[in-house]
Amino acid sequence: MNKRAGLFLFALLSLLANIAYAQQSVRVVILPFEIHALDDLSYLQKEIPTAIQKQLEQEGAKILILERESAPSQEIKAGRFSVVQQLGIQTGADYLVWGSMTWLGQNYSLDAKLLASTGSEKPHAYSVEGEGIENLPGTVKELARRLALKLFKRESVTQIRITGNDRIEEDAIRRVIKTKAGDVYNLKAIADEVKAIYAMGYFDDIRVEAQTVAEGKIITFRITEKPTVRGILVAGNTWAYDDDEIKEVLTSRKGSILNINTIQSDMRRIEEL
């Protein structure tokens, strides 16, 4: 391939990548949030939308924040969502987001609604609670994460189940699983979890099922444990050690689950005698 052809191919691939990105881009209008608090926290009316904007733009969304005087507050309160949708259409947005924050002592509730600019679907409601103004950034980030699941048509993991383990405690298996309830469903991450469980050395087979429910995906790991060690025999030793002395350095035990990692470790222990 000559240099000119290479440059043309690079430009073409870049163009296609930009087109694909543009097709996936989501446009969102965020309205000022209502603040209900005894103290003057009116500055949060803009700061909360700005924080949400930052998070969603990192995901690839295009965000427009409206000023308070441009927000259809009365229509929202009256539930006239068709009028709100017209605002989305006029601004070229795919979705509109609005919400409120309510304080009670040191506790607060951050509530938001997400409405598509077209269609008859009702607004999706989201609510995140927190305590202390210092924890507000994390709460807003969690709200933005939940909004992103809908905006980018992603599915979340709602529950992780483990079945088939008779002797290995479930907590031990869960400790090597990084995916948690609430995370975005990701096939690569699930494949990594299978590798991590296999690496424990106790299992012959691991199968994964992903059940779709209204809230997202229920992930089930169906595992088959390795057989039990029924006995340990030492044969072929011509060294100055008898069988019992060799067995003393072994960590494998009769009645335990066969573990290839433990066996390999025992082999090294014997070699080091």
XYZ file of N, CA and C in Angstrom:
819
model
N 0.851 -1.196 0.000
C 0.000 0.000 0.000
C 0.886 1.245 0.000
N 0.659 2.185 -0.981
C 1.479 3.383 -1.020
C 1.009 4.383 0.026
N 1.799 5.434 0.189
C 1.532 6.399 1.254
C 0.201 7.106 1.052
N -0.105 7.479 -0.222
C -1.348 8.206 -0.482
C -2.564 7.332 -0.170
N -2.495 6.059 -0.571
C -3.604 5.144 -0.286
C -3.768 4.947 1.212
N -2.623 4.879 1.919
C -2.685 4.712 3.365
C -3.340 5.899 4.040
N -3.000 7.112 3.576
C -3.600 8.313 4.148
C -5.093 8.365 3.861
N -5.470 7.942 2.640
C -6.895 7.935 2.288
C -7.671 6.960 3.170
N -7.088 5.772 3.391
C -7.748 4.774 4.225
C -7.892 5.277 5.655
N -6.840 5.929 6.162
C -6.897 6.477 7.518
C -7.991 7.532 7.631
N -8.074 8.411 6.615
C -9.094 9.463 6.629
C -10.490 8.864 6.566
N -10.644 7.809 5.742
C -11.945 7.166 5.612
C -12.366 6.520 6.926
N -11.437 5.824 7.573
C -11.748 5.185 8.852
C -12.091 6.222 9.908
N -11.370 7.339 9.900
C -11.652 8.407 10.860
C -13.039 8.983 10.631
N -13.393 9.149 9.346
C -14.712 9.682 9.013
C -15.807 8.738 9.476
N -15.618 7.443 9.216
C -16.611 6.456 9.639
C -16.739 6.424 11.149
N -15.610 6.562 11.842
C -15.641 6.565 13.307
C -16.419 7.769 13.820
N -16.199 8.933 13.174
C -16.906 10.139 13.590
C -18.402 10.024 13.321
N -18.755 9.408 12.179
C -20.168 9.212 11.862
C -20.814 8.292 12.886
N -20.117 7.202 13.230
C -20.650 6.259 14.213
C -20.836 6.941 15.554
N -19.860 7.773 15.938
C -19.965 8.480 17.209
C -21.152 9.430 17.199
N -21.327 10.140 16.059
C -22.432 11.088 15.964
C -23.769 10.374 16.056
N -23.848 9.166 15.469
C -25.092 8.423 15.509
C -25.413 7.973 16.933
N -24.383 7.720 17.726
C -24.592 7.233 19.077
C -24.774 8.373 20.078
N -24.444 9.596 19.673
C -24.502 10.719 20.588
C -25.947 10.996 20.996
N -26.138 11.301 22.273
C -27.463 11.597 22.810
C -27.491 13.055 23.243
N -28.530 13.766 22.845
C -28.672 15.183 23.192
C -29.676 15.320 24.335
N -29.259 16.029 25.376
C -30.073 16.124 26.591
C -30.172 17.574 27.047
N -31.380 17.999 27.383
C -31.603 19.304 28.004
C -31.830 19.081 29.496
N -31.064 19.788 30.317
C -31.219 19.689 31.773
C -31.796 21.002 32.289
N -32.877 20.901 33.031
C -33.527 22.073 33.609
C -32.994 22.318 35.017
N -33.084 23.541 35.518
C -32.637 23.821 36.889
C -33.392 22.955 37.897
N -32.698 22.528 38.937
C -33.310 21.699 39.974
C -33.955 22.582 41.041
N -35.102 22.151 41.527
C -35.750 22.825 42.643
C -35.048 22.409 43.938
N -34.812 23.367 44.827
C -34.147 23.084 46.096
C -35.111 23.379 47.234
N -35.348 22.369 48.073
C -36.229 22.521 49.225
C -35.392 22.334 50.490
N -35.040 23.448 51.124
C -34.184 23.395 52.311
C -34.409 24.633 53.164
N -34.158 24.506 54.465
C -34.290 25.647 55.363
C -33.186 26.665 55.111
N -31.974 26.179 54.848
C -30.858 27.076 54.551
C -30.916 27.520 53.091
N -30.211 28.590 52.798
C -30.165 29.093 51.426
C -29.167 28.262 50.616
N -29.690 27.320 49.862
C -28.860 26.467 49.004
C -29.240 26.660 47.539
N -29.700 27.872 47.226
C -30.177 28.143 45.869
C -29.085 27.958 44.816
N -27.820 28.074 45.235
C -26.727 27.905 44.274
C -26.701 26.494 43.686
N -27.331 25.543 44.394
C -27.347 24.166 43.907
C -28.275 23.987 42.708
N -29.164 24.962 42.476
C -30.062 24.869 41.323
C -29.277 24.728 40.024
N -28.138 25.403 39.955
C -27.289 25.319 38.762
C -26.154 24.314 38.935
N -25.656 24.195 40.169
C -24.494 23.326 40.376
C -24.829 21.852 40.151
N -26.025 21.446 40.536
C -26.408 20.050 40.321
C -26.503 19.736 38.829
N -27.230 20.540 38.027
C -27.237 20.279 36.578
C -25.844 20.314 35.952
N -24.991 21.226 36.437
C -23.632 21.315 35.890
C -22.838 20.048 36.193
N -23.007 19.519 37.407
C -22.305 18.290 37.777
C -22.816 17.107 36.955
N -24.135 17.049 36.742
C -24.707 15.990 35.900
C -24.194 16.129 34.470
N -24.133 17.368 33.999
C -23.622 17.632 32.652
C -22.210 17.076 32.483
N -21.359 17.328 33.451
C -19.970 16.872 33.369
C -19.894 15.354 33.260
N -20.692 14.663 34.065
C -20.665 13.201 34.054
C -21.188 12.645 32.731
N -22.299 13.194 32.253
C -22.907 12.663 31.030
C -22.078 12.997 29.792
N -21.422 14.150 29.800
C -20.564 14.499 28.662
C -19.364 13.565 28.584
N -18.889 13.091 29.723
C -17.802 12.116 29.712
C -18.244 10.807 29.065
N -19.553 10.550 29.117
C -20.107 9.345 28.498
C -20.360 9.551 27.004
N -20.308 10.807 26.553
C -20.515 11.083 25.134
C -21.781 11.840 24.809
N -22.552 12.230 25.829
C -23.789 12.969 25.583
C -23.490 14.439 25.296
N -24.415 15.078 24.588
C -24.347 16.517 24.359
C -25.406 17.171 25.238
N -24.982 18.098 26.081
C -25.854 18.636 27.124
C -26.103 20.126 26.919
N -27.356 20.529 27.133
C -27.732 21.938 27.161
C -28.451 22.191 28.478
N -27.949 23.151 29.259
C -28.591 23.514 30.525
C -29.395 24.791 30.309
N -30.675 24.734 30.615
C -31.537 25.901 30.448
C -31.517 26.777 31.695
N -31.689 28.063 31.492
C -31.820 28.986 32.608
C -33.199 28.810 33.242
N -33.313 29.229 34.478
C -34.550 29.028 35.227
C -35.753 29.663 34.532
N -35.555 30.854 33.969
C -36.687 31.549 33.348
C -37.170 30.857 32.071
N -36.332 29.991 31.502
C -36.725 29.278 30.278
C -37.371 27.931 30.571
N -37.329 27.514 31.830
C -37.848 26.194 32.192
C -39.370 26.222 32.319
N -40.049 25.243 31.770
C -41.520 25.181 31.851
C -41.981 24.623 33.200
N -41.706 25.356 34.263
C -41.968 24.856 35.616
C -43.442 24.555 35.849
N -44.315 25.448 35.399
C -45.745 25.256 35.630
C -46.269 24.029 34.891
N -45.796 23.823 33.674
C -46.235 22.658 32.899
C -45.777 21.359 33.565
N -44.563 21.387 34.118
C -44.055 20.200 34.802
C -44.899 19.896 36.034
N -45.186 20.928 36.823
C -45.990 20.731 38.027
C -47.393 20.247 37.684
N -47.924 20.723 36.560
C -49.280 20.344 36.152
C -49.303 19.005 35.418
N -48.123 18.460 35.143
C -48.075 17.178 34.451
C -48.367 17.270 32.972
N -48.230 18.471 32.401
C -48.468 18.638 30.961
C -47.162 18.340 30.214
N -46.838 17.071 30.152
C -45.540 16.667 29.625
C -45.434 16.843 28.109
N -46.564 16.895 27.419
C -46.508 17.117 25.975
C -45.936 18.501 25.673
N -46.225 19.463 26.552
C -45.664 20.808 26.389
C -44.161 20.775 26.656
N -43.766 19.997 27.664
C -42.343 19.853 27.986
C -41.617 19.201 26.811
N -42.252 18.222 26.193
C -41.644 17.553 25.045
C -41.414 18.523 23.888
N -42.323 19.482 23.726
C -42.152 20.469 22.665
C -40.867 21.268 22.864
N -40.535 21.530 24.129
C -39.284 22.226 24.427
C -38.096 21.381 23.978
N -38.188 20.079 24.212
C -37.119 19.189 23.772
C -36.970 19.186 22.263
N -38.095 19.165 21.567
C -38.062 19.170 20.100
C -37.486 20.485 19.580
N -37.895 21.592 20.192
C -37.423 22.912 19.756
C -35.921 23.075 19.948
N -35.382 22.461 20.993
C -33.944 22.587 21.270
C -33.131 21.473 20.617
N -33.811 20.553 19.920
C -33.106 19.461 19.260
C -32.630 18.381 20.208
N -33.267 18.289 21.378
C -32.848 17.314 22.386
C -33.607 16.004 22.231
N -32.936 14.924 22.574
C -33.592 13.613 22.596
C -34.322 13.390 23.916
N -33.777 13.980 24.982
C -34.347 13.795 26.319
C -34.288 15.106 27.095
N -35.157 15.189 28.104
C -35.128 16.300 29.053
C -35.002 15.731 30.464
N -34.242 16.430 31.293
C -34.045 16.014 32.684
C -34.392 17.185 33.594
N -35.166 16.919 34.620
C -35.427 17.920 35.652
C -35.549 17.205 36.988
N -35.533 17.982 38.059
C -35.616 17.322 39.352
C -35.613 18.289 40.511
N -35.409 17.727 41.695
C -35.426 18.531 42.912
C -34.536 17.895 43.959
N -34.206 18.706 44.949
C -33.425 18.221 46.082
C -34.129 18.662 47.356
N -34.362 17.706 48.256
C -35.071 17.996 49.497
C -34.186 17.658 50.679
N -34.010 18.636 51.565
C -33.169 18.455 52.753
C -34.044 18.288 53.986
N -33.625 17.373 54.866
C -34.256 17.193 56.167
C -33.141 16.946 57.171
N -32.756 18.001 57.879
C -31.592 17.905 58.755
C -30.336 17.768 57.916
N -29.551 16.721 58.183
C -28.347 16.454 57.402
C -28.605 15.486 56.248
N -29.809 14.967 56.173
C -30.155 14.008 55.129
C -30.830 14.715 53.957
N -30.634 14.166 52.786
C -31.255 14.761 51.610
C -31.668 13.676 50.622
N -32.595 14.052 49.770
C -33.052 13.179 48.693
C -32.910 13.937 47.380
N -32.226 13.325 46.434
C -32.023 13.924 45.120
C -32.893 13.156 44.133
N -33.897 13.832 43.597
C -34.878 13.181 42.731
C -34.838 13.800 41.334
N -34.961 12.958 40.332
C -34.914 13.449 38.951
C -35.884 12.666 38.088
N -36.286 13.300 36.987
C -37.126 12.640 35.997
C -36.510 12.823 34.619
N -36.654 11.785 33.825
C -36.092 11.764 32.476
C -37.224 11.512 31.491
N -37.393 12.413 30.533
C -38.499 12.325 29.575
C -37.963 12.390 28.156
N -38.383 11.435 27.322
C -38.021 11.472 25.909
C -38.801 12.584 25.220
N -38.167 13.240 24.268
C -38.810 14.367 23.583
C -39.943 13.921 22.672
N -39.933 12.667 22.285
C -40.989 12.138 21.423
C -41.573 10.878 22.049
N -42.776 10.531 21.608
C -43.411 9.323 22.112
C -44.342 9.614 23.273
N -45.047 8.577 23.698
C -46.042 8.726 24.764
C -45.586 8.137 26.093
N -44.336 7.718 26.157
C -43.824 7.122 27.390
C -43.751 8.163 28.501
N -44.172 7.770 29.693
C -44.144 8.681 30.835
C -42.709 8.899 31.308
N -42.473 9.982 32.063
C -41.112 10.236 32.564
C -40.628 9.101 33.468
N -39.350 8.775 33.363
C -38.729 7.797 34.250
C -38.241 8.525 35.496
N -38.552 7.982 36.653
C -38.195 8.631 37.918
C -36.968 7.973 38.537
N -36.109 8.796 39.122
C -34.889 8.327 39.780
C -34.763 9.043 41.123
N -34.276 8.332 42.119
C -34.114 8.933 43.438
C -32.869 8.366 44.112
N -32.045 9.269 44.632
C -30.829 8.876 45.347
C -30.791 9.655 46.654
N -30.481 8.971 47.742
C -30.429 9.627 49.047
C -28.991 9.740 49.531
N -28.761 10.733 50.387
C -27.428 10.938 50.927
C -27.477 11.655 52.259
N -26.308 11.831 52.847
C -26.204 12.508 54.141
C -24.977 13.407 54.135
N -25.179 14.684 54.437
C -24.069 15.625 54.522
C -23.721 16.230 53.176
N -23.524 17.541 53.173
C -23.226 18.247 51.928
C -21.924 17.762 51.311
N -21.001 17.252 52.157
C -19.714 16.788 51.642
C -19.857 15.543 50.766
N -20.970 14.825 50.916
C -21.191 13.613 50.122
C -22.045 13.864 48.883
N -22.431 15.118 48.673
C -23.293 15.437 47.537
C -22.664 15.103 46.187
N -21.364 15.384 45.956
C -20.780 15.039 44.646
C -20.939 13.564 44.287
N -20.739 12.691 45.263
C -20.898 11.264 44.998
C -22.339 10.891 44.699
N -23.272 11.566 45.375
C -24.693 11.298 45.144
C -25.100 11.734 43.743
N -24.627 12.908 43.325
C -24.936 13.398 41.980
C -24.334 12.466 40.927
N -23.141 11.979 41.192
C -22.491 11.055 40.257
C -23.303 9.775 40.108
N -23.852 9.286 41.217
C -24.679 8.081 41.161
C -25.960 8.340 40.377
N -26.550 9.516 40.574
C -27.748 9.869 39.812
C -27.436 9.919 38.321
N -26.312 10.525 37.968
C -25.910 10.613 36.560
C -25.667 9.222 35.979
N -25.106 8.332 36.786
C -24.864 6.962 36.318
C -26.180 6.268 35.975
N -27.181 6.466 36.816
C -28.482 5.845 36.565
C -29.156 6.452 35.333
N -29.009 7.747 35.172
C -29.560 8.390 33.980
C -28.892 7.851 32.717
N -27.577 7.635 32.797
C -26.824 7.160 31.633
C -27.287 5.775 31.191
N -27.695 4.944 32.138
C -28.176 3.607 31.776
C -29.345 3.702 30.801
N -30.237 4.643 31.059
C -31.402 4.823 30.184
C -31.026 5.574 28.914
N -30.237 6.628 29.062
C -29.891 7.459 27.909
C -29.152 6.673 26.840
N -28.233 5.806 27.275
C -27.420 5.054 26.323
C -27.922 3.623 26.140
N -29.158 3.390 26.650
C -29.822 2.090 26.477
C -28.951 0.935 26.967
N -28.356 1.141 28.119
C -27.556 0.095 28.742
C -28.406 -0.663 29.757
N -27.938 -1.845 30.109
C -28.612 -2.627 31.136
C -27.704 -2.732 32.353
N -28.303 -2.730 33.510
C -27.515 -2.850 34.733
C -27.670 -4.248 35.325
N -26.701 -4.630 36.118
C -26.760 -5.901 36.840
C -27.592 -5.673 38.095
N -28.701 -6.373 38.206
C -29.576 -6.172 39.360
C -29.270 -7.139 40.499
N -28.718 -8.302 40.149
C -28.451 -9.309 41.183
C -27.426 -10.305 40.665
N -26.604 -10.825 41.570
C -25.640 -11.872 41.222
C -25.925 -13.094 42.087
N -26.159 -14.214 41.433
C -26.461 -15.456 42.141
C -25.365 -16.485 41.888
N -25.137 -17.339 42.879
C -24.146 -18.414 42.768
C -24.817 -19.712 43.189
N -24.765 -20.716 42.333
C -25.365 -22.005 42.658
C -24.372 -23.126 42.363
N -24.578 -24.274 43.015
C -23.751 -25.448 42.762
C -22.605 -25.635 43.729
N -22.347 -24.650 44.576
C -21.246 -24.771 45.539
C -21.746 -25.476 46.793
N -21.170 -26.650 47.076
C -21.558 -27.408 48.263
C -20.570 -27.214 49.409
N -19.276 -27.159 49.074
C -18.252 -27.089 50.124
C -17.523 -25.746 50.164
N -17.440 -25.076 49.043
C -16.805 -23.758 49.017
C -17.849 -22.711 49.379
N -17.554 -21.907 50.382
C -18.520 -20.911 50.840
C -18.784 -19.863 49.764
N -20.029 -19.429 49.702
C -20.422 -18.434 48.704
C -19.654 -17.131 48.887
N -19.418 -16.738 50.138
C -18.690 -15.492 50.395
C -17.287 -15.530 49.803
N -16.657 -16.707 49.833
C -15.307 -16.839 49.274
C -15.330 -16.615 47.764
N -16.376 -17.092 47.114
C -16.502 -16.903 45.666
C -16.805 -15.444 45.350
N -17.695 -14.850 46.130
C -18.071 -13.453 45.873
C -16.887 -12.502 46.040
N -15.927 -12.886 46.863
C -14.775 -12.004 47.080
C -13.931 -11.833 45.819
N -13.979 -12.800 44.905
C -13.179 -12.677 43.677
C -14.000 -12.097 42.525
N -15.302 -11.901 42.743
C -16.166 -11.325 41.710
C -16.206 -9.811 41.891
N -15.740 -9.084 40.898
C -15.683 -7.623 40.994
C -17.001 -6.961 40.595
N -17.750 -7.602 39.709
C -19.029 -7.035 39.283
C -20.011 -7.044 40.448
N -20.662 -5.914 40.664
C -21.618 -5.784 41.759
C -22.985 -5.374 41.213
N -24.006 -5.597 42.022
C -25.345 -5.144 41.655
C -25.317 -3.631 41.455
N -25.887 -3.187 40.348
C -25.878 -1.766 40.017
C -24.870 -1.416 38.940
N -23.897 -2.305 38.703
C -22.911 -2.060 37.647
C -23.550 -2.242 36.271
N -22.941 -1.637 35.278
C -23.409 -1.812 33.903
C -23.095 -3.235 33.448
N -24.070 -3.877 32.816
C -23.876 -5.240 32.317
C -22.850 -5.218 31.199
N -21.775 -5.985 31.377
C -20.653 -5.966 30.445
C -20.161 -7.395 30.240
N -20.231 -7.879 28.998
C -19.863 -9.266 28.715
C -18.395 -9.547 29.027
N -17.518 -8.598 28.718
C -16.102 -8.801 29.001
C -15.866 -8.926 30.503
N -16.552 -8.088 31.276
C -16.401 -8.152 32.729
C -16.879 -9.502 33.261
N -17.973 -10.017 32.702
C -18.490 -11.317 33.139
C -17.495 -12.417 32.790
N -16.889 -12.330 31.602
C -15.879 -13.316 31.207
C -14.689 -13.275 32.163
N -14.310 -12.077 32.591
C -13.212 -11.941 33.555
C -13.585 -12.565 34.898
N -14.861 -12.470 35.273
C -15.305 -13.069 36.536
C -15.170 -14.593 36.477
N -15.518 -15.169 35.327
C -15.392 -16.621 35.164
C -13.933 -17.044 35.319
N -13.020 -16.280 34.715
C -11.592 -16.583 34.839
C -11.144 -16.501 36.294
N -11.643 -15.489 37.005
C -11.249 -15.302 38.404
C -11.745 -16.455 39.277
N -12.954 -16.927 38.998
C -13.491 -18.050 39.778
C -12.715 -19.325 39.464
N -12.412 -19.548 38.188
C -11.600 -20.711 37.810
C -10.239 -20.668 38.502
N -9.676 -19.454 38.609
C -8.339 -19.298 39.190
C -8.299 -19.701 40.660
N -9.451 -19.795 41.308
C -9.478 -20.258 42.696
C -9.011 -21.704 42.790
N -9.190 -22.449 41.684
C -8.677 -23.817 41.617
C -9.606 -24.892 42.132
N -10.826 -24.528 42.524
C -11.732 -25.498 43.145
C -12.819 -26.023 42.211
N -12.859 -25.533 40.961
C -14.024 -25.824 40.138
C -13.649 -26.458 38.804
N -14.470 -27.436 38.400
C -14.292 -28.107 37.115
C -15.023 -27.383 35.997
N -16.151 -26.775 36.323
C -16.969 -26.153 35.284
C -17.700 -24.943 35.856
N -17.808 -23.897 35.049
C -18.539 -22.689 35.443
C -19.382 -22.251 34.252
N -20.663 -22.143 34.468
C -21.573 -21.670 33.420
C -22.280 -20.411 33.911
N -22.507 -19.497 32.978
C -23.118 -18.211 33.329
C -24.451 -18.067 32.614
N -25.452 -17.634 33.360
C -26.758 -17.333 32.784
C -27.088 -15.875 33.074
N -27.609 -15.184 32.073
C -28.015 -13.785 32.229
C -29.512 -13.687 31.950
N -30.275 -13.493 32.999
C -31.731 -13.413 32.866
C -32.160 -11.948 32.808
N -32.929 -11.610 31.792
C -33.406 -10.242 31.634
C -34.690 -10.040 32.423
N -34.680 -9.037 33.297
C -35.867 -8.654 34.057
C -36.105 -7.168 33.818
N -37.175 -6.659 34.385
C -37.527 -5.258 34.142
C -36.420 -4.306 34.575
N -35.714 -4.647 35.664
C -34.690 -3.745 36.204
C -33.337 -3.905 35.537
N -33.133 -4.987 34.773
C -31.829 -5.203 34.144
C -31.527 -6.677 33.964
N -30.362 -7.111 34.456
C -29.914 -8.487 34.278
C -29.642 -9.150 35.635
N -30.132 -10.381 35.779
C -29.757 -11.222 36.916
C -28.696 -12.193 36.412
N -27.501 -12.129 36.990
C -26.386 -12.971 36.568
C -26.275 -14.157 37.527
N -26.294 -15.360 36.968
C -26.169 -16.575 37.776
C -24.929 -17.347 37.353
N -24.056 -17.615 38.314
C -22.881 -18.457 38.080
C -23.218 -19.865 38.577
N -23.324 -20.812 37.646
C -23.593 -22.208 38.000
C -22.267 -22.962 37.955
N -21.814 -23.397 39.117
C -20.474 -23.966 39.209
C -20.517 -25.440 39.587
N -19.495 -26.155 39.156
C -19.316 -27.562 39.514
C -17.978 -27.701 40.219
N -18.023 -28.144 41.459
C -16.796 -28.256 42.245
C -15.974 -29.471 41.821
N -14.675 -29.382 42.039
C -13.792 -30.516 41.795
C -14.072 -31.603 42.834
N -13.648 -32.829 42.572
C -13.907 -33.920 43.527
C -13.117 -33.763 44.822
N -13.494 -34.549 45.804
C -12.828 -34.541 47.109
C -11.576 -35.421 47.068
N -10.535 -34.981 47.748
C -9.306 -35.780 47.863
C -9.588 -36.946 48.815
N -9.553 -38.172 48.292
C -9.867 -39.352 49.100
C -8.641 -39.918 49.811
N -7.477 -39.620 49.286
C -6.262 -40.115 49.913
C -5.041 -39.521 49.236
N -3.902 -39.560 49.921
C -2.649 -39.026 49.379
C -1.591 -40.125 49.443
N -1.068 -40.492 48.292
C -0.056 -41.539 48.212
C 1.246 -40.956 47.693
N 2.351 -41.438 48.199
C 3.676 -41.024 47.738
C 4.356 -42.256 47.163
N 4.822 -42.176 45.934
C 5.448 -43.331 45.287
C 6.699 -42.888 44.541
N 7.665 -43.792 44.441
C 8.866 -43.540 43.654
C 9.933 -42.759 44.375
N 9.740 -42.476 45.670
C 10.752 -41.696 46.378
C 11.948 -42.576 46.736
N 13.103 -42.195 46.242
C 14.338 -42.940 46.529
C 15.302 -42.072 47.326
N 14.747 -40.953 47.892
C 15.599 -40.043 48.642
C 15.766 -40.523 50.075
N 16.344 -39.656 50.865
C 16.576 -39.995 52.273
C 15.358 -39.700 53.126
N 14.209 -39.453 52.484
C 12.984 -39.139 53.218
C 11.987 -40.272 53.036
N 11.302 -40.623 54.119
C 10.250 -41.626 53.962
C 8.941 -40.926 53.599
N 7.909 -41.724 53.344
C 6.638 -41.165 52.868
C 6.038 -40.175 53.861
N 6.094 -40.501 55.148
C 5.483 -39.627 56.155
C 6.179 -38.273 56.216
N 7.500 -38.260 56.063
C 8.236 -36.988 56.090
C 7.855 -36.118 54.895
N 7.635 -36.750 53.767
C 7.219 -35.991 52.581
C 5.809 -35.442 52.777
N 4.923 -36.267 53.336
C 3.537 -35.830 53.530
C 3.438 -34.656 54.499
N 4.404 -34.551 55.415
C 4.366 -33.466 56.396
C 4.500 -32.087 55.754
N 5.168 -32.006 54.604
C 5.356 -30.699 53.962
C 4.205 -30.359 53.018
N 3.312 -31.307 52.812
C 2.204 -31.084 51.888
C 1.088 -30.294 52.559
N 0.430 -29.453 51.775
C -0.731 -28.715 52.281
C -2.043 -29.365 51.842
N -1.969 -30.253 50.851
C -3.162 -31.009 50.454
C -3.540 -31.949 51.586
N -4.835 -32.068 51.838
C -5.309 -32.904 52.929
C -6.435 -33.818 52.458
N -6.467 -34.987 53.036
C -7.557 -35.917 52.757
C -8.874 -35.280 53.190
N -9.871 -35.357 52.317
C -11.173 -34.769 52.618
C -11.349 -33.363 52.079
N -10.245 -32.747 51.625
C -10.348 -31.402 51.058
C -10.736 -31.485 49.585
N -11.088 -30.338 49.010
C -11.433 -30.301 47.592
C -10.155 -30.273 46.770
N -10.118 -31.079 45.729
C -8.959 -31.108 44.847
C -8.717 -29.713 44.276
N -7.492 -29.216 44.454
C -7.160 -27.869 44.002
C -5.826 -27.920 43.275
N -5.851 -27.594 41.982
C -4.641 -27.687 41.171
C -3.569 -26.731 41.669
N -3.971 -25.583 42.206
C -2.991 -24.627 42.735
C -2.259 -25.214 43.938
N -3.015 -25.891 44.797
C -2.409 -26.514 45.978
C -1.479 -27.651 45.574
N -1.881 -28.431 44.589
C -1.046 -29.541 44.121
C 0.274 -29.020 43.554
N 0.207 -27.971 42.757
C 1.432 -27.391 42.196
C 2.335 -26.850 43.294
N 1.726 -26.258 44.320
C 2.506 -25.759 45.453
C 3.174 -26.916 46.194
N 2.447 -28.017 46.361
C 3.014 -29.185 47.040
C 4.174 -29.782 46.245
N 4.064 -29.776 44.933
C 5.157 -30.284 44.093
C 6.425 -29.468 44.310
N 6.259 -28.149 44.417
C 7.433 -27.293 44.657
C 8.017 -27.549 46.040
N 7.151 -27.803 47.021
C 7.632 -28.091 48.373
C 8.472 -29.371 48.396
N 8.029 -30.374 47.642
C 8.779 -31.630 47.591
C 10.130 -31.415 46.915
N 10.120 -30.639 45.832
C 11.369 -30.377 45.107
C 12.375 -29.623 45.968
N 11.868 -28.836 46.928
C 12.750 -28.030 47.770
C 13.292 -28.796 48.974
N 12.843 -30.037 49.165
C 13.354 -30.833 50.292
C 14.856 -31.108 50.148
